[in-house]
Short mmCIF file of C-alpha atoms and ligand atoms in Angstrom, two decimals:
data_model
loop_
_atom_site.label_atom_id
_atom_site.label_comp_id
_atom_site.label_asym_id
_atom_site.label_seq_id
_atom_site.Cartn_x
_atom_site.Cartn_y
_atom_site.Cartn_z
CA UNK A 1 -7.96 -42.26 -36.59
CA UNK A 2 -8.36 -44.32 -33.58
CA UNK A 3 -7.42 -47.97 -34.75
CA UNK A 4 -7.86 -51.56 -32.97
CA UNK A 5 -6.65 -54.73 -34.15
CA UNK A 6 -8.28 -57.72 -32.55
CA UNK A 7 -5.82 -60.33 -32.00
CA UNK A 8 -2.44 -61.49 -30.63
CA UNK A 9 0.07 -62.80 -32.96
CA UNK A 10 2.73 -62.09 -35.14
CA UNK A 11 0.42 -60.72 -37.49
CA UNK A 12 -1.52 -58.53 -35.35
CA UNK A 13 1.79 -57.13 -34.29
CA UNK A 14 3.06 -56.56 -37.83
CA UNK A 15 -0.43 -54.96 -38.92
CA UNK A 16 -0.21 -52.55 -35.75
CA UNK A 17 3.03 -51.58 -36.34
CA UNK A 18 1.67 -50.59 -39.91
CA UNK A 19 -1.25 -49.23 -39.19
CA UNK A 20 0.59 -47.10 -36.55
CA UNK A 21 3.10 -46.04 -39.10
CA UNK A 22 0.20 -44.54 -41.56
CA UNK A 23 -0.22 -40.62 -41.48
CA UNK A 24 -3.65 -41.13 -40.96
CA UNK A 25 -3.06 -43.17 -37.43
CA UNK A 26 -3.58 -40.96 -34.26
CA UNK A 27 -3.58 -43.96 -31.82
CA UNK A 28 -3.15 -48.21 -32.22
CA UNK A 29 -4.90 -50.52 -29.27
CA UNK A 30 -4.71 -54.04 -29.85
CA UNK A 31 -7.00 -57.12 -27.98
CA UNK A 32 -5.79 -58.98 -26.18
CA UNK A 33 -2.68 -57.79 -28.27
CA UNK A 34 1.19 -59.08 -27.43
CA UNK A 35 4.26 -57.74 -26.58
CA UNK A 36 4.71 -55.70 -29.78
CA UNK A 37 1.91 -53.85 -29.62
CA UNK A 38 1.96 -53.19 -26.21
CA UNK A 39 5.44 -51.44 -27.63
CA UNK A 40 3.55 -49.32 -29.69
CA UNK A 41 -0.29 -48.81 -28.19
CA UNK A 42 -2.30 -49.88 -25.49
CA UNK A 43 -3.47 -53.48 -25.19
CA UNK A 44 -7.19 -54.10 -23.94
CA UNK A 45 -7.74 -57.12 -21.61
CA UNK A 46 -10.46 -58.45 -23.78
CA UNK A 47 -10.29 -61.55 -25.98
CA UNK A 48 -10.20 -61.84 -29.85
CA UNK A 49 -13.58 -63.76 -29.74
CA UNK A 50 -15.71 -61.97 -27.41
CA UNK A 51 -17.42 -59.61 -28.97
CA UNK A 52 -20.07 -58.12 -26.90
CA UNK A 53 -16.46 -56.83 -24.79
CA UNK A 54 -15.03 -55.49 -27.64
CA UNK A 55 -17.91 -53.79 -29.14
CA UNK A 56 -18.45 -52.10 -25.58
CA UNK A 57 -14.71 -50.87 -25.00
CA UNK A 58 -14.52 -49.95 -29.05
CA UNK A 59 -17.54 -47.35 -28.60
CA UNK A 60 -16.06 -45.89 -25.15
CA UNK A 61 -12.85 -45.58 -26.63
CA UNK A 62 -14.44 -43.86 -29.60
CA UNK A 63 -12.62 -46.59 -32.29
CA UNK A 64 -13.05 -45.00 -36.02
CA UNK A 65 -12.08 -49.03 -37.37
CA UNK A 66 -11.50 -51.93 -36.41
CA UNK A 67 -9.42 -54.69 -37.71
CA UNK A 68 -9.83 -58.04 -37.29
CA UNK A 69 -6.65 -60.79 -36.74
CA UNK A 70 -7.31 -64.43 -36.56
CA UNK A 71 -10.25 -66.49 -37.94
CA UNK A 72 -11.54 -67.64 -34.84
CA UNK A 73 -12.88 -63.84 -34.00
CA UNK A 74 -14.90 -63.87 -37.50
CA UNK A 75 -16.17 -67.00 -36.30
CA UNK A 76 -17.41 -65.79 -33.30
CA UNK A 77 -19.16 -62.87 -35.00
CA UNK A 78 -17.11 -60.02 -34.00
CA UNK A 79 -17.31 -58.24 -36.90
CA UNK A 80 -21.24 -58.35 -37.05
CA UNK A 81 -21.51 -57.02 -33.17
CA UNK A 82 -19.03 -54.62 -33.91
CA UNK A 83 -20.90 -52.88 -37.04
CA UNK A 84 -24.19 -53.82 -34.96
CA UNK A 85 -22.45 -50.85 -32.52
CA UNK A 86 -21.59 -48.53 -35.42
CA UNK A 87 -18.17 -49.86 -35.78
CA UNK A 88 -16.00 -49.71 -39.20
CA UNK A 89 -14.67 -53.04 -39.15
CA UNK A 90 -12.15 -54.82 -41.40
CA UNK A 91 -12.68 -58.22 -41.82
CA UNK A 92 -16.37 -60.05 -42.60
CA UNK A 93 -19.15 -60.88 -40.67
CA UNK A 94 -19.56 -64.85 -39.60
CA UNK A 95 -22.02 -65.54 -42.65
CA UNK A 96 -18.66 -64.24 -45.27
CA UNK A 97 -16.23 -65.83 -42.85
CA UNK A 98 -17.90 -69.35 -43.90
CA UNK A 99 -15.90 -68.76 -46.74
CA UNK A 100 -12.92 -70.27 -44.10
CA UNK A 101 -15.04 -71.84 -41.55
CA UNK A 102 -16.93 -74.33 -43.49
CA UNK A 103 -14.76 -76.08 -46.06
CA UNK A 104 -17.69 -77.35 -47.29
CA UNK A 105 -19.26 -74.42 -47.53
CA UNK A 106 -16.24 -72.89 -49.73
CA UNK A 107 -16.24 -75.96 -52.45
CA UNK A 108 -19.71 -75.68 -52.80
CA UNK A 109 -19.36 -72.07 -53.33
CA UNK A 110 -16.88 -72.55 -55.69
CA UNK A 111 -18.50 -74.95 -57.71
CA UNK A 112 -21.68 -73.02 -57.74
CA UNK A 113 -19.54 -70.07 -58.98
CA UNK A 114 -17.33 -72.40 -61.52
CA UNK A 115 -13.55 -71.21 -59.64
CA UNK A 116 -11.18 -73.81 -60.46
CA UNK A 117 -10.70 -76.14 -57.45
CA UNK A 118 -9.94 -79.44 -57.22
CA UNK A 119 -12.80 -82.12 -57.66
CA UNK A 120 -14.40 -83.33 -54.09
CA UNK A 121 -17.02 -85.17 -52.25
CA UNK A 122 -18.21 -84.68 -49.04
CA UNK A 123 -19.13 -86.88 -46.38
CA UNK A 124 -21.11 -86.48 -42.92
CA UNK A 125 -19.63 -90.52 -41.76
CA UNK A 126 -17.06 -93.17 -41.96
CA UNK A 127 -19.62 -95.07 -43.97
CA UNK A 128 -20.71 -92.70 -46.93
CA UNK A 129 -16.66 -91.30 -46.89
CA UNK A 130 -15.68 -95.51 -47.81
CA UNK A 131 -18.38 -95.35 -49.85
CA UNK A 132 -16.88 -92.14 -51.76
CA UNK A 133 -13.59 -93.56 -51.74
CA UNK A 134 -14.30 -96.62 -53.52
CA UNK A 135 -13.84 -94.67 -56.78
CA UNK A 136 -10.69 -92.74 -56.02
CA UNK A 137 -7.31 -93.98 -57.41
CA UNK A 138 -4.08 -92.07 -56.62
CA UNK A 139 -2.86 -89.73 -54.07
CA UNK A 140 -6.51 -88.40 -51.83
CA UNK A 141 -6.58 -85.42 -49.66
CA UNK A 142 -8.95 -85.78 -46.46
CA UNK A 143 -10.30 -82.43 -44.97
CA UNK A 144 -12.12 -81.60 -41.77
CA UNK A 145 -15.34 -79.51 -42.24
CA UNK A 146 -14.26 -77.13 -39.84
CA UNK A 147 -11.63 -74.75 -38.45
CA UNK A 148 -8.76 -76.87 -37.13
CA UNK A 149 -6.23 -74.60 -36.69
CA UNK A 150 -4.17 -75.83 -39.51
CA UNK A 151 -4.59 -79.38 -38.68
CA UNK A 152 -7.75 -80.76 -40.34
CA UNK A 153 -6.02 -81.53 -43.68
CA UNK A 154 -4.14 -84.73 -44.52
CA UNK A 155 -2.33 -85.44 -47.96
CA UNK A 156 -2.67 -89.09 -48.34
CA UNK A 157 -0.62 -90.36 -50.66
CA UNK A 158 -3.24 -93.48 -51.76
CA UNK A 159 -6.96 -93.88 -51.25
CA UNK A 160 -5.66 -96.80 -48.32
CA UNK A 161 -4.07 -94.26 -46.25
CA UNK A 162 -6.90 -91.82 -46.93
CA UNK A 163 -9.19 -95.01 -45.80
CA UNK A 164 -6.93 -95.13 -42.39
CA UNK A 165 -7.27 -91.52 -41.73
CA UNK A 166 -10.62 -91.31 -42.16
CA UNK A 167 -11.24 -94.64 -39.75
CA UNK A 168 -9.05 -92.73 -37.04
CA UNK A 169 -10.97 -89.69 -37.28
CA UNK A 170 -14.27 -90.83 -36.68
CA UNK A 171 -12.83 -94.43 -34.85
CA UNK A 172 -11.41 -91.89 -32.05
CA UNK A 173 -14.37 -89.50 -32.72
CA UNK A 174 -12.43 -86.87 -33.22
CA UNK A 175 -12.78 -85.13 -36.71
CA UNK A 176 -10.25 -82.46 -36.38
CA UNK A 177 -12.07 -79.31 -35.32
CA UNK A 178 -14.94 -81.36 -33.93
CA UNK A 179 -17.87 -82.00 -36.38
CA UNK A 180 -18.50 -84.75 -38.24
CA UNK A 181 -18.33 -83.73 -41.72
CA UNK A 182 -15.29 -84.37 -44.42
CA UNK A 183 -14.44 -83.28 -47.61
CA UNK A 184 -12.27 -85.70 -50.03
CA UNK A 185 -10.55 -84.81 -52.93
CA UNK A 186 -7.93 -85.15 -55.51
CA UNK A 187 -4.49 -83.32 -54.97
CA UNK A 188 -3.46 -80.96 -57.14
CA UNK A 189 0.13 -80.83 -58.67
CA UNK A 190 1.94 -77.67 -59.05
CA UNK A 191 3.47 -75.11 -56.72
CA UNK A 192 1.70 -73.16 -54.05
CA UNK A 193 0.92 -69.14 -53.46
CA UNK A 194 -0.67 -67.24 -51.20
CA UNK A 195 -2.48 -64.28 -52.81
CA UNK A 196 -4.49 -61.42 -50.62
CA UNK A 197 -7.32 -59.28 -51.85
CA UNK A 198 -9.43 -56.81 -50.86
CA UNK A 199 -12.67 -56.55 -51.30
CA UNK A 200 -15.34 -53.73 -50.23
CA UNK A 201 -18.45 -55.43 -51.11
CA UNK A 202 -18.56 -53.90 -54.29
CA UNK A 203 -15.20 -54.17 -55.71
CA UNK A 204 -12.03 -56.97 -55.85
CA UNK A 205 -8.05 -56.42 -55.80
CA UNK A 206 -5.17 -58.20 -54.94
CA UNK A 207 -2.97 -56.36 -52.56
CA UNK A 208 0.10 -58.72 -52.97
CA UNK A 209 1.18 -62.25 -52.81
CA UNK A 210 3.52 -64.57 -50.60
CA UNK A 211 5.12 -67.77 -50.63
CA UNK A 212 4.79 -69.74 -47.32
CA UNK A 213 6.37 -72.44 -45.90
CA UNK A 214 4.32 -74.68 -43.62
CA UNK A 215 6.18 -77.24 -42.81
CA UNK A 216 8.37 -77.63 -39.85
CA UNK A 217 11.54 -79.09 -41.02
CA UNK A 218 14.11 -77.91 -43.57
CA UNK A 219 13.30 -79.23 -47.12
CA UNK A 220 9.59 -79.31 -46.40
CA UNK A 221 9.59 -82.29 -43.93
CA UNK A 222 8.50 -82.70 -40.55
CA UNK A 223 4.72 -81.59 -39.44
CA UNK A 224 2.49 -79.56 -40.65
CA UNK A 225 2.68 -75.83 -38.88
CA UNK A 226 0.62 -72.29 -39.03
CA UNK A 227 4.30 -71.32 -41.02
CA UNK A 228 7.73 -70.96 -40.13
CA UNK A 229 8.55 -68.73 -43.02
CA UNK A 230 7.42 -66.57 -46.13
CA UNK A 231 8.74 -63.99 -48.75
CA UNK A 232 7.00 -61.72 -50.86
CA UNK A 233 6.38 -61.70 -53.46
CA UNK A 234 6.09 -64.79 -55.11
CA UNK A 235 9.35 -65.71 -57.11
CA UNK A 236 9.57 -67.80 -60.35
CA UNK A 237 5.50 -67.27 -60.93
CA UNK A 238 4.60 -66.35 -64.21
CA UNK A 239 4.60 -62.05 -64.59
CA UNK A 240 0.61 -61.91 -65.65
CA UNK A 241 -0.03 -63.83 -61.80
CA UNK A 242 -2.58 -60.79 -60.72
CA UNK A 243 -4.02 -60.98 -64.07
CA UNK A 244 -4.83 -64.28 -64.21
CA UNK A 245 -5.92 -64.47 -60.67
CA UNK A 246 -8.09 -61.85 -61.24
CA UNK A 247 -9.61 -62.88 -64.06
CA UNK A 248 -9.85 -66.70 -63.08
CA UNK A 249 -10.83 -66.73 -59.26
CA UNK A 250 -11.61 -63.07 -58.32
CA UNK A 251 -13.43 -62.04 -60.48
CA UNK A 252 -16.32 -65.08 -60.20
CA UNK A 253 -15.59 -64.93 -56.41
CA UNK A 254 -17.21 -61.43 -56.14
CA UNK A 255 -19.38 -62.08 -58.57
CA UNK A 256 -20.46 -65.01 -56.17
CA UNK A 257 -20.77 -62.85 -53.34
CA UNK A 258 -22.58 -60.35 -54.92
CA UNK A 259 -24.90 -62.99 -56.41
CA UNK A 260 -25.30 -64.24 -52.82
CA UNK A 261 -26.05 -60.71 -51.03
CA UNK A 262 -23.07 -61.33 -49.26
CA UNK A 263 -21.22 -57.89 -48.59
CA UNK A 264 -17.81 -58.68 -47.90
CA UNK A 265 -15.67 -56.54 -46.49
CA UNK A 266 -12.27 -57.68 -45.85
CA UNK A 267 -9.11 -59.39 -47.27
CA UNK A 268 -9.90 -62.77 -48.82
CA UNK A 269 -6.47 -65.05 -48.71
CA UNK A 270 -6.10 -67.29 -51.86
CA UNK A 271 -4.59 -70.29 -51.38
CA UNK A 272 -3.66 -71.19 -54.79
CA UNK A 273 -2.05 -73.75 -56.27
CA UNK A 274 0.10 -72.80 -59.75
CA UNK A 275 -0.99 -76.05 -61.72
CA UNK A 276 -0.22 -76.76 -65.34
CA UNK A 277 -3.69 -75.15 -66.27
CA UNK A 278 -3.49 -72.25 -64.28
CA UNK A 279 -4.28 -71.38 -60.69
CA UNK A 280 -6.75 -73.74 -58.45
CA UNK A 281 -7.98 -72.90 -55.16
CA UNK A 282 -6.90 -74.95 -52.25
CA UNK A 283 -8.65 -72.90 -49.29
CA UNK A 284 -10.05 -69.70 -49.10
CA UNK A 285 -9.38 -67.87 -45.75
CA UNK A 286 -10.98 -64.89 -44.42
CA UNK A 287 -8.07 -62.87 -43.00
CA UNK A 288 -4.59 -62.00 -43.48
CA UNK A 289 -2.22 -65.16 -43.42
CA UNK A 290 0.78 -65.41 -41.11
CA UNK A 291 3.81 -65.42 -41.37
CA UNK A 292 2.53 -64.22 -45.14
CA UNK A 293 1.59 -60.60 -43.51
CA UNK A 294 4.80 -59.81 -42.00
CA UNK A 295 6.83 -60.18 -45.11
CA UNK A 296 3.89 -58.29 -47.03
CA UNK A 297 3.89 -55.60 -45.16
CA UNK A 298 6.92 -53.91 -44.81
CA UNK A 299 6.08 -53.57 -48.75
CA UNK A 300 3.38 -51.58 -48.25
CA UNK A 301 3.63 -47.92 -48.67
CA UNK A 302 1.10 -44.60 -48.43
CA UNK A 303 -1.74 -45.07 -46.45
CA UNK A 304 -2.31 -49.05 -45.10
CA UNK A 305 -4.66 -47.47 -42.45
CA UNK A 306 -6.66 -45.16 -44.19
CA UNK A 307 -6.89 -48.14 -46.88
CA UNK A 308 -8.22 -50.36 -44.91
CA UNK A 309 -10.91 -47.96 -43.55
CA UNK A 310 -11.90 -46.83 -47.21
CA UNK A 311 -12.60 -50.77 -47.52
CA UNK A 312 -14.54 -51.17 -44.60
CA UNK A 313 -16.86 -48.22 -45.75
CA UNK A 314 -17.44 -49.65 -48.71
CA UNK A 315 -15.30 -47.10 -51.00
CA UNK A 316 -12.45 -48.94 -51.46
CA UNK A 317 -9.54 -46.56 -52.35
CA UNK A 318 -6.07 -48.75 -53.82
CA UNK A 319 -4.38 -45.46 -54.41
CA UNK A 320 -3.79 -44.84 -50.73
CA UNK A 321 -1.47 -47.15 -50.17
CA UNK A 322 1.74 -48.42 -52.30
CA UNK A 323 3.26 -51.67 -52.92
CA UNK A 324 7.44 -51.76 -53.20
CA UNK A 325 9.48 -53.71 -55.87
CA UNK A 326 11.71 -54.79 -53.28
CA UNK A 327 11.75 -58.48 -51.61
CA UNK A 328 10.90 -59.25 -48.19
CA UNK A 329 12.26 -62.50 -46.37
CA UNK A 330 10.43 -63.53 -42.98
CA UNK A 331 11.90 -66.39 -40.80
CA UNK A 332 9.79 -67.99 -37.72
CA UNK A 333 11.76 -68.66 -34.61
CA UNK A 334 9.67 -71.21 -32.85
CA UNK A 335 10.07 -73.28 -28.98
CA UNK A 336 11.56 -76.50 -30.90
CA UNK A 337 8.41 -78.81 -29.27
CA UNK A 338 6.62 -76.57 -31.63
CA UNK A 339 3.73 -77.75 -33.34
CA UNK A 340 3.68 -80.68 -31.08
CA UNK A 341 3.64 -78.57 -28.08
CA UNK A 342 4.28 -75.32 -26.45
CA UNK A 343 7.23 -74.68 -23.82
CA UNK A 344 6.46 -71.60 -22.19
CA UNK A 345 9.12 -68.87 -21.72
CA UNK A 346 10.14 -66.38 -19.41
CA UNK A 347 12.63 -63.04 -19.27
CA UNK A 348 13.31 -62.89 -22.77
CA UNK A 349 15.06 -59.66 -23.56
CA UNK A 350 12.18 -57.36 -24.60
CA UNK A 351 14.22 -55.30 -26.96
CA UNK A 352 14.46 -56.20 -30.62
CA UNK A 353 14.81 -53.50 -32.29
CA UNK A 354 17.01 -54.75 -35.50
CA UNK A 355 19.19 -52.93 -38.13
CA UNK A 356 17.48 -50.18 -40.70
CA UNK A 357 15.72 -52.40 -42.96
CA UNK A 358 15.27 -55.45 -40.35
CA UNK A 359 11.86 -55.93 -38.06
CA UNK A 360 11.25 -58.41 -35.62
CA UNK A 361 7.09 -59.12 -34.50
CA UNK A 362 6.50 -60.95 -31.65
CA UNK A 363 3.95 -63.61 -31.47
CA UNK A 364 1.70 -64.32 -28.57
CA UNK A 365 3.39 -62.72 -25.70
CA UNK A 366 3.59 -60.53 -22.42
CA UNK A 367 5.55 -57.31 -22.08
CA UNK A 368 6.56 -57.09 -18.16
CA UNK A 369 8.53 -54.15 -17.88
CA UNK A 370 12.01 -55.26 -19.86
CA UNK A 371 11.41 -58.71 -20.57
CA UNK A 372 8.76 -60.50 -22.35
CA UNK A 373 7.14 -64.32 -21.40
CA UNK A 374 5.51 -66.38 -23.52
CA UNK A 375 3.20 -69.67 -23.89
CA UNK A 376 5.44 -70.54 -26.43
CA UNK A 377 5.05 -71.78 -30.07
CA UNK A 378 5.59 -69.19 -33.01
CA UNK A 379 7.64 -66.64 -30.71
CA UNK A 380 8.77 -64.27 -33.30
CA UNK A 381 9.08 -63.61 -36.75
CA UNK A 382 11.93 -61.79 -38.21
CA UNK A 383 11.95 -59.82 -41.65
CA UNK A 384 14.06 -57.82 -43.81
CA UNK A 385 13.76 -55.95 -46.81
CA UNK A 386 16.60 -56.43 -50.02
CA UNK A 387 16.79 -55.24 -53.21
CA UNK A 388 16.30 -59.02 -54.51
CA UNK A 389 15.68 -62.33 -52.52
CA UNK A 390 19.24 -63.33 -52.10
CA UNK A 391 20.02 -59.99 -50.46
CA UNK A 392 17.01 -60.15 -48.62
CA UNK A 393 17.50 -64.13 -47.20
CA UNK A 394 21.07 -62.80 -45.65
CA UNK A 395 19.94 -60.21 -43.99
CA UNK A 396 16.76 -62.08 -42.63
CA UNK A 397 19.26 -65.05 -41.24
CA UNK A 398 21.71 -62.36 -39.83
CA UNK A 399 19.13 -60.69 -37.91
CA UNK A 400 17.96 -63.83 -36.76
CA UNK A 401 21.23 -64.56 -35.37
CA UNK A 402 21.71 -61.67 -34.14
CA UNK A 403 18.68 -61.50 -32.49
CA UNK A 404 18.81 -65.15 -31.38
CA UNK A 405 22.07 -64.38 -29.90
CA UNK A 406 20.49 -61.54 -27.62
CA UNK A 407 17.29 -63.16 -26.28
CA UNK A 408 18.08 -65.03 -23.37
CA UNK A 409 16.94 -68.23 -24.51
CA UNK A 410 18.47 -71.47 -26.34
CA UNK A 411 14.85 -72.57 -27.16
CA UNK A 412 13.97 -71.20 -30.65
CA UNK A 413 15.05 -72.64 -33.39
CA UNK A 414 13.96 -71.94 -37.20
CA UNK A 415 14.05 -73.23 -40.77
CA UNK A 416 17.28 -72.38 -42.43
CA UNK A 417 16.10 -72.59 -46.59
CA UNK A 418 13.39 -69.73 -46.23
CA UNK A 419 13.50 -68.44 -49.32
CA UNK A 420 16.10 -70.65 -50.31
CA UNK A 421 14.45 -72.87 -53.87
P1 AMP B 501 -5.54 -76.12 -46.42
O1 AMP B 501 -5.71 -75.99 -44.93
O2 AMP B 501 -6.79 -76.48 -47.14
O3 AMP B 501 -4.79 -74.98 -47.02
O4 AMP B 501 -4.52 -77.33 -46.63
C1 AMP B 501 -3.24 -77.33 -46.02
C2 AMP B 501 -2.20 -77.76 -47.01
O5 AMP B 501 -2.53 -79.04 -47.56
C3 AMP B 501 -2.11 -76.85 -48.23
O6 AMP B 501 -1.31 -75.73 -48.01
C4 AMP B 501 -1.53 -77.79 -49.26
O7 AMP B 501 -0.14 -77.90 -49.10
C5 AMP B 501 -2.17 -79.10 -48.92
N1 AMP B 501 -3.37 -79.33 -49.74
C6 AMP B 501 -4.65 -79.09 -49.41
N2 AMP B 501 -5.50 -79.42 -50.41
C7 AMP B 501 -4.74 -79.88 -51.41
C8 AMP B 501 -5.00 -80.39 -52.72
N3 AMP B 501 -6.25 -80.51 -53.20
N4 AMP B 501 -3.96 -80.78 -53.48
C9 AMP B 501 -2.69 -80.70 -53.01
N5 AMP B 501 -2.37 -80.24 -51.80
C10 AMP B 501 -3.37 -79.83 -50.99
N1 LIG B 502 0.23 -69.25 -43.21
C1 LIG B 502 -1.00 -69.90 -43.41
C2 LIG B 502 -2.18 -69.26 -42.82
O1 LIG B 502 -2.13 -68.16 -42.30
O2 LIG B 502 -3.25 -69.86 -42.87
#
C-alpha cells in the first residue's frame, strides 16, 4: 500500500513511522509532513487543508489511503474531496468532523443521544450568555463555538469570573476561534482520560487510552497547551474502563450517527472525565490526539496500516493490529515562550535516533540535509516503552536528556512529573 498522512506534527510523524513499520506499507508520503517523515518518505509541498491539491497529487501518485492529521484538514473538507476522487481516507468528512468543530453541535448531539455530559446552555451574545448565567452558582466553564486551537475553553472558578470572560470575549470581539457563539456549563469533578475509537460507519471500538497533560508547568500550573506529555494507558482507572465506555458513550454515539446517516469513518477521541458516576464527555474530537498518539503507538502491534484501511472501507478488521501490556511515557520538549509564542530554530542536530525501546517524533519542522529548523513550539516528543510506568518515566527523562544534550540548542525545556501522580 501506498500511504499519505496529511499533516505536520508530532503525530503525523509518529503515525508515519507506524504506518511505515506495517507489513502491509510499500511506501509513506506525508503533506506538508516534517522532519520525521521526510526521514522515512517523501513529503509533498501541499498543505493539510487544501484539498483540491491533495486530492490531485493522491490520484497521480496512485495513494491506496489516506490518513488524515489535524482537525483543521477535516474542517476544510479534505476527507470529502478526497473520497469525491476515489480516495480511501481515514478520518471523516466535514459534516462528522462537526462532532469537533462545532461544540455546540457536539452537546446537542449528545443530549439528543442521552451521553453523559455535563449540563450547558448556549449563547449567540454577551446579553443572552448574562442572561444564562444568572442561574449558575459555583465553578462555570465558558467555551468558544468553534475550533480554537486549544484555547476557546476557560475554567472559571465562579459565575463572576465566567461573567468577566465572557465580557472580554465579545467586549474585544474576539470569541476565541472567531464566531460569536458560546457554550456555558458546569465543571465536572473527577479525573481526566483520553480514550480513541474507531469507527467504520457501521461498527465502534476503542483502540486504547492515554492520560495527557495540558498544562504547561509542573504540577498542572501555568497555561493551557496542545500537551506537553502523555502515557498510555491510563493508570489507576478502574479495570472494566473499555467496558463502561463502551457501553455508556460508544455505544449511543454510533447509534447517534447511524440514526443521523452520518457514516463515520475515523477515530473519534473521547475526552472523558472519570466522575463519581462514571465517565462524562468533555469534548469529542475527530482525530488522533497529540502527544496522546505517540505514547499509543509504539503499543500497537500487527497491522496499524492495513487497520486503518479496513476502517476506511467500511470493514473494520481489530484483529490486524495488536495492543501491548507494556507502558509508554511521552515527554514534550517545547521553545520555553511556548504557548505564548514561538522562537524559531535553526541547525538542530537532525539525528535522534534513541536507545532500543526509545523514539523521538519531531513536530513541525524542516529537514535540510543534517540539521533540522523549526517555527518553534512543540519541537519534539520523546517516548519510551517499560515494562511498568516507573520503568517507563526513567527511560523517557533519560532520553530526553540525552537527547537534549545532543541538539544544539538550550531552548527546549519540558515538564519533569509526566507520568509522575
Ligand atoms: P476541551 O477543549 O473542551 O477539552 O477543554 C479543555 C480542558 O478544559 C479539558 O481538558 C478540561 O481540563 C477542561 N474542561 C472542559 N470542560 C470541562 C468541564 N465541563 N468540567 C471540567 N473541566 C472541563
Ligand atoms: N492533547 C489534546 C488534543 O490533541 O486535543
Amino acid at each position: 500500500m501506498r500511504v499519505l498522512i496529511v499533516g505536520s506534527g508530532a503525530r503525523e510523524d509518529a503515525l508515519s513511522w507506524r504506518i511505515a513499520e506495517s507489513p502491509s506499507c510499500d511506501a509513506v508520503f506525508a503533506a506538508p509532513g516534517n522532519a520525521g517523515t521526510a526521514s522515512r518518505g517523501v513529503n509533498w509541498e501541499v498543505a493539510a487543508t487544501d484539498g483540491k491539491g491533495l486530492a490531485e497529487r493522491c490520484v497521480r501518485e496512485a495513494i491506496d489511503l489516506a490518513v488524515l492529521g489535524p482537525e483543521t484538514a477535516i474542517a476544510a473538507g479534505v476527507g470529502d474531496r478526497l473520497r469525491d476522487a476515489g480516495i480511501a481516507v481515514f478520518g471523516p468528512n466535514r459534516s462528522g468532523g462537526r462532532l469537533e468543530s462545532s461544540k455546540i453541535f457536539a452537546k446537542r448531539f449528545m443530549e439528543r443521544h442521552e451521553i453523559p455530559t455535563a449540563r450547558a446552555a448556549v449563547a449567540h451574545s454577551l446579553e443572552a450568555a448574562s442572561k444564562a448565567l444568572e442561574e449558575w452558582r459555583g465553578p462555570v466553564v465558558v467555551k468558544a463555538d468553534g475550533l480554537a486551537g486549544g484555547k476557546g475553553v476557560v475554567v472559571a472558578p465562579t459565575v463572576e469570573a465566567a461573567r468577566a470572560i465572557l465580557a472580554d470575549w465579545y467586549g474585544g470581539g474576539r470569541v476565541p476561534g472567531g464566531g460569536s457563539d458560546v457554550l456555558i456549563e458546569n465543571r465536572l469533578e473527577g479525573r481526566e482520560v483520553s480514550v480513541f475509537a474507531l469507527c467504520d460507519g457501521r461498527a465502534i471500538a476503542p483502540l486504547g487510552a492515554a492520560c495527557d497533560y495540558k498544562r504547561a508547568g509542573d504540577g498542572d500550573t501555568g497555561p493551557n497547551t496542545g500537551g506537553m506529555g502523555a502515557y498510555s494507558p491510563p493508570d489507576g482507572f478502574p479495570d472494566d474502563l473499555d467496558d463502561r465506555v463502551r457501553e455508556r458513550i460508544l455505544g449511543p454515539l454510533l447509534r447517534g450517527l447511524c440514526a443521523e446517516g452520518e457514516e463515520y469513518r475515523g477515530v473519534i477521541y473521547c475526552g472523558l472525565m472519570w466522575t463519581a458516576q462514571g465517565p462524562y464527555v468533555i469534548e469529542f474530537n475527530a482525530r488522533f490526539g497529540d502527544p496522546e498518539t505517540q505514547a499509543l503507538l509504539p503499543r500497537v502491534g500487527g497491522d496499524f496500516a492495513l487497520l486503518l484501511h479496513s476502517v476506511a472501507r467500511g470493514a473494520m478488521d481489530l484483529s490486524l493490529a495488536t495492543l501491548s501490556q507494556r507502558r509508554c511515557v511521552g515527554i514534550v520538549l517545547a521553545t520555553d515562550d511556548y504557548p505564548r509564542s514561538n522562537t524559531a530554530l535553526q541547525g538542530l542536530n537532525g539525528d535522534v535516533s534513541l536507545a532500543e525501546g526509545c523514539r523521538a517524533f519531531w513536530g513541525a519542522s524542516q529537514r535540510v540535509d543534517a540539521t533540522v529548523s523549526t517555527s518553534g513550539g512543540r519541537v519534539l516528543t520523546v517516548t519510551a516503552l517499560g515494562d511498568d510506568l516507573a520503568q517507563a518515566r526513567l527511560k523517557a527523562y533519560e532520553a530526553v536528556r540525552r537527547l537534549a544534550g545532543r541538539l544544539g540548542t538550550d531552548a527546549l525545556t519540558y515538564r519533569t512529573d509526566i507520568a509522575l501522580r
